[in-house]
């Protein structure tokens, strides 16, 4: 099944990152927005999101992804948004963080739109919006 114990451990960490950290982080972010930008919920969502991303693609690839020359503006906005949320400027921090997420992960939108296009009735509309939002860049230097 696994070539070595290290492969089994990597698989477990990826499942843990996807199943718990990213999903719970997303839930905390959504709840933080629904509770009128609750600072504690948004901060927990951000922390769990970064931990989940690190568990899925690894520490080195995460660091390289955020440190890329073309992603440095998005990394600064994302980090600045997290800092503003922690400094009790939740609404402004969240908006800046959303900009950072769009710059960092904008390349993924067309890929997600391709999968969403298979959803009956609303799929083509979702695909069109996500492809337009990404600027038509599909699989342009994804981190993984």
PDB file of C-alpha atoms in Angstrom:
ATOM      1  CA  UNK A   1       0.000   0.000   0.000  1.00  0.00           C
ATOM      2  CA  UNK A   2       2.688   2.531   0.992  1.00  0.00           C
ATOM      3  CA  UNK A   3       6.300   2.301  -0.089  1.00  0.00           C
ATOM      4  CA  UNK A   4       7.496   3.338   3.348  1.00  0.00           C
ATOM      5  CA  UNK A   5       6.331   4.651   6.672  1.00  0.00           C
ATOM      6  CA  UNK A   6       7.220   8.198   5.543  1.00  0.00           C
ATOM      7  CA  UNK A   7       4.712   7.936   2.671  1.00  0.00           C
ATOM      8  CA  UNK A   8       2.018   6.801   5.092  1.00  0.00           C
ATOM      9  CA  UNK A   9       2.809   9.724   7.386  1.00  0.00           C
ATOM     10  CA  UNK A  10       2.689  12.219   4.484  1.00  0.00           C
ATOM     11  CA  UNK A  11      -0.664  10.824   3.358  1.00  0.00           C
ATOM     12  CA  UNK A  12      -2.032  11.104   6.892  1.00  0.00           C
ATOM     13  CA  UNK A  13      -0.866  14.725   7.203  1.00  0.00           C
ATOM     14  CA  UNK A  14      -2.433  15.628   3.864  1.00  0.00           C
ATOM     15  CA  UNK A  15      -5.754  14.083   4.881  1.00  0.00           C
ATOM     16  CA  UNK A  16      -5.561  15.801   8.260  1.00  0.00           C
ATOM     17  CA  UNK A  17      -4.834  19.154   6.602  1.00  0.00           C
ATOM     18  CA  UNK A  18      -7.657  18.819   4.113  1.00  0.00           C
ATOM     19  CA  UNK A  19     -10.278  17.245   6.327  1.00  0.00           C
ATOM     20  CA  UNK A  20      -9.875  19.215   9.503  1.00  0.00           C
ATOM     21  CA  UNK A  21      -7.679  22.280   9.325  1.00  0.00           C
ATOM     22  CA  UNK A  22      -8.876  23.738   6.014  1.00  0.00           C
ATOM     23  CA  UNK A  23     -12.539  22.887   6.527  1.00  0.00           C
ATOM     24  CA  UNK A  24     -12.667  24.105  10.109  1.00  0.00           C
ATOM     25  CA  UNK A  25     -10.655  27.186   9.107  1.00  0.00           C
ATOM     26  CA  UNK A  26     -13.144  27.929   6.329  1.00  0.00           C
ATOM     27  CA  UNK A  27     -16.023  27.417   8.765  1.00  0.00           C
ATOM     28  CA  UNK A  28     -14.458  29.857  11.236  1.00  0.00           C
ATOM     29  CA  UNK A  29     -13.958  32.424   8.465  1.00  0.00           C
ATOM     30  CA  UNK A  30     -17.579  32.125   7.328  1.00  0.00           C
ATOM     31  CA  UNK A  31     -18.862  32.310  10.905  1.00  0.00           C
ATOM     32  CA  UNK A  32     -16.590  35.302  11.587  1.00  0.00           C
ATOM     33  CA  UNK A  33     -18.112  37.169   8.643  1.00  0.00           C
ATOM     34  CA  UNK A  34     -21.663  36.150   9.618  1.00  0.00           C
ATOM     35  CA  UNK A  35     -21.065  37.429  13.157  1.00  0.00           C
ATOM     36  CA  UNK A  36     -20.238  40.894  11.836  1.00  0.00           C
ATOM     37  CA  UNK A  37     -16.483  40.349  11.452  1.00  0.00           C
ATOM     38  CA  UNK A  38     -15.841  38.796  14.836  1.00  0.00           C
ATOM     39  CA  UNK A  39     -12.112  39.184  15.426  1.00  0.00           C
ATOM     40  CA  UNK A  40     -11.587  35.888  17.284  1.00  0.00           C
ATOM     41  CA  UNK A  41     -13.398  33.803  14.654  1.00  0.00           C
ATOM     42  CA  UNK A  42     -11.533  35.439  11.769  1.00  0.00           C
ATOM     43  CA  UNK A  43      -8.177  35.005  13.518  1.00  0.00           C
ATOM     44  CA  UNK A  44      -8.834  31.293  14.199  1.00  0.00           C
ATOM     45  CA  UNK A  45      -9.973  30.815  10.606  1.00  0.00           C
ATOM     46  CA  UNK A  46      -6.778  32.411   9.294  1.00  0.00           C
ATOM     47  CA  UNK A  47      -4.528  30.357  11.542  1.00  0.00           C
ATOM     48  CA  UNK A  48      -6.272  27.094  10.658  1.00  0.00           C
ATOM     49  CA  UNK A  49      -6.215  27.972   6.956  1.00  0.00           C
ATOM     50  CA  UNK A  50      -2.446  28.508   6.962  1.00  0.00           C
ATOM     51  CA  UNK A  51      -1.882  25.349   9.046  1.00  0.00           C
ATOM     52  CA  UNK A  52      -4.091  23.306   6.694  1.00  0.00           C
ATOM     53  CA  UNK A  53      -2.322  24.621   3.607  1.00  0.00           C
ATOM     54  CA  UNK A  54       1.035  23.780   5.181  1.00  0.00           C
ATOM     55  CA  UNK A  55      -0.095  20.252   6.059  1.00  0.00           C
ATOM     56  CA  UNK A  56      -1.345  19.628   2.521  1.00  0.00           C
ATOM     57  CA  UNK A  57       1.567  20.869   0.416  1.00  0.00           C
ATOM     58  CA  UNK A  58       4.365  20.860   2.994  1.00  0.00           C
ATOM     59  CA  UNK A  59       6.344  23.522   4.787  1.00  0.00           C
ATOM     60  CA  UNK A  60       8.935  24.108   2.068  1.00  0.00           C
ATOM     61  CA  UNK A  61       6.401  24.403  -0.776  1.00  0.00           C
ATOM     62  CA  UNK A  62       4.220  26.701   1.335  1.00  0.00           C
ATOM     63  CA  UNK A  63       7.167  28.984   2.057  1.00  0.00           C
ATOM     64  CA  UNK A  64       8.192  28.981  -1.618  1.00  0.00           C
ATOM     65  CA  UNK A  65       4.600  29.695  -2.698  1.00  0.00           C
ATOM     66  CA  UNK A  66       4.255  32.755  -0.447  1.00  0.00           C
ATOM     67  CA  UNK A  67       7.780  33.999  -1.265  1.00  0.00           C
ATOM     68  CA  UNK A  68       7.489  33.935  -5.077  1.00  0.00           C
ATOM     69  CA  UNK A  69       8.314  37.205  -6.775  1.00  0.00           C
ATOM     70  CA  UNK A  70       4.964  37.442  -8.582  1.00  0.00           C
ATOM     71  CA  UNK A  71       3.045  36.573  -5.376  1.00  0.00           C
ATOM     72  CA  UNK A  72       4.837  38.920  -2.967  1.00  0.00           C
ATOM     73  CA  UNK A  73       2.116  41.596  -3.211  1.00  0.00           C
ATOM     74  CA  UNK A  74      -0.559  39.028  -2.360  1.00  0.00           C
ATOM     75  CA  UNK A  75       1.529  37.605   0.489  1.00  0.00           C
ATOM     76  CA  UNK A  76       2.008  41.084   1.958  1.00  0.00           C
ATOM     77  CA  UNK A  77      -1.701  41.848   1.677  1.00  0.00           C
ATOM     78  CA  UNK A  78      -2.681  38.497   3.197  1.00  0.00           C
ATOM     79  CA  UNK A  79      -0.234  38.891   6.092  1.00  0.00           C
ATOM     80  CA  UNK A  80      -1.176  42.543   6.578  1.00  0.00           C
ATOM     81  CA  UNK A  81      -4.844  41.614   6.671  1.00  0.00           C
ATOM     82  CA  UNK A  82      -4.198  39.011   9.358  1.00  0.00           C
ATOM     83  CA  UNK A  83      -2.231  41.555  11.399  1.00  0.00           C
ATOM     84  CA  UNK A  84      -5.018  44.150  11.051  1.00  0.00           C
ATOM     85  CA  UNK A  85      -7.586  41.571  12.192  1.00  0.00           C
ATOM     86  CA  UNK A  86      -5.457  40.821  15.245  1.00  0.00           C
ATOM     87  CA  UNK A  87      -5.185  44.588  15.921  1.00  0.00           C
ATOM     88  CA  UNK A  88      -9.023  44.864  16.045  1.00  0.00           C
ATOM     89  CA  UNK A  89      -9.462  46.360  12.569  1.00  0.00           C
ATOM     90  CA  UNK A  90     -11.531  43.383  11.422  1.00  0.00           C
ATOM     91  CA  UNK A  91     -13.438  44.816   8.465  1.00  0.00           C
ATOM     92  CA  UNK A  92     -10.478  46.587   6.875  1.00  0.00           C
ATOM     93  CA  UNK A  93      -8.200  43.628   7.604  1.00  0.00           C
ATOM     94  CA  UNK A  94     -10.652  41.202   6.039  1.00  0.00           C
ATOM     95  CA  UNK A  95     -10.968  43.273   2.863  1.00  0.00           C
ATOM     96  CA  UNK A  96      -7.174  43.534   2.530  1.00  0.00           C
ATOM     97  CA  UNK A  97      -6.871  39.822   3.232  1.00  0.00           C
ATOM     98  CA  UNK A  98      -9.435  39.024   0.519  1.00  0.00           C
ATOM     99  CA  UNK A  99      -7.358  41.014  -1.941  1.00  0.00           C
ATOM    100  CA  UNK A 100      -4.310  38.998  -0.896  1.00  0.00           C
ATOM    101  CA  UNK A 101      -6.187  35.725  -1.313  1.00  0.00           C
ATOM    102  CA  UNK A 102      -7.339  36.791  -4.770  1.00  0.00           C
ATOM    103  CA  UNK A 103      -3.774  37.634  -5.824  1.00  0.00           C
ATOM    104  CA  UNK A 104      -2.302  34.486  -4.263  1.00  0.00           C
ATOM    105  CA  UNK A 105      -4.905  31.962  -5.345  1.00  0.00           C
ATOM    106  CA  UNK A 106      -6.385  33.650  -8.433  1.00  0.00           C
ATOM    107  CA  UNK A 107      -4.745  31.060 -10.687  1.00  0.00           C
ATOM    108  CA  UNK A 108      -6.880  28.359  -9.078  1.00  0.00           C
ATOM    109  CA  UNK A 109     -10.210  29.983  -9.963  1.00  0.00           C
ATOM    110  CA  UNK A 110     -10.237  28.784 -13.572  1.00  0.00           C
ATOM    111  CA  UNK A 111      -9.397  25.243 -12.443  1.00  0.00           C
ATOM    112  CA  UNK A 112     -12.176  25.299  -9.852  1.00  0.00           C
ATOM    113  CA  UNK A 113     -14.509  26.728 -12.496  1.00  0.00           C
ATOM    114  CA  UNK A 114     -13.736  23.774 -14.765  1.00  0.00           C
ATOM    115  CA  UNK A 115     -14.864  21.368 -12.064  1.00  0.00           C
ATOM    116  CA  UNK A 116     -17.870  23.515 -11.117  1.00  0.00           C
ATOM    117  CA  UNK A 117     -18.973  23.563 -14.757  1.00  0.00           C
ATOM    118  CA  UNK A 118     -20.201  19.983 -14.339  1.00  0.00           C
ATOM    119  CA  UNK A 119     -22.807  20.995 -11.745  1.00  0.00           C
ATOM    120  CA  UNK A 120     -26.285  20.793 -13.286  1.00  0.00           C
ATOM    121  CA  UNK A 121     -28.131  24.073 -14.036  1.00  0.00           C
ATOM    122  CA  UNK A 122     -25.813  26.552 -12.251  1.00  0.00           C
ATOM    123  CA  UNK A 123     -22.456  25.012 -13.221  1.00  0.00           C
ATOM    124  CA  UNK A 124     -21.895  26.925 -16.475  1.00  0.00           C
ATOM    125  CA  UNK A 125     -22.635  30.227 -14.731  1.00  0.00           C
ATOM    126  CA  UNK A 126     -20.214  29.478 -11.889  1.00  0.00           C
ATOM    127  CA  UNK A 127     -17.586  28.419 -14.417  1.00  0.00           C
ATOM    128  CA  UNK A 128     -17.987  31.641 -16.393  1.00  0.00           C
ATOM    129  CA  UNK A 129     -17.682  33.849 -13.278  1.00  0.00           C
ATOM    130  CA  UNK A 130     -14.611  32.015 -11.941  1.00  0.00           C
ATOM    131  CA  UNK A 131     -12.886  31.956 -15.322  1.00  0.00           C
ATOM    132  CA  UNK A 132     -13.529  35.682 -15.788  1.00  0.00           C
ATOM    133  CA  UNK A 133     -12.304  36.420 -12.232  1.00  0.00           C
ATOM    134  CA  UNK A 134      -9.054  34.561 -12.865  1.00  0.00           C
ATOM    135  CA  UNK A 135      -8.421  36.382 -16.123  1.00  0.00           C
ATOM    136  CA  UNK A 136      -8.522  33.133 -18.069  1.00  0.00           C
ATOM    137  CA  UNK A 137      -5.289  31.852 -16.492  1.00  0.00           C
ATOM    138  CA  UNK A 138      -5.741  28.131 -16.148  1.00  0.00           C
ATOM    139  CA  UNK A 139      -3.057  26.111 -14.341  1.00  0.00           C
ATOM    140  CA  UNK A 140      -0.578  28.976 -14.603  1.00  0.00           C
ATOM    141  CA  UNK A 141       2.210  27.895 -12.249  1.00  0.00           C
ATOM    142  CA  UNK A 142       0.175  26.238  -9.531  1.00  0.00           C
ATOM    143  CA  UNK A 143       2.190  25.547  -6.375  1.00  0.00           C
ATOM    144  CA  UNK A 144       1.670  21.816  -6.258  1.00  0.00           C
TER     145      UNK A 144
END
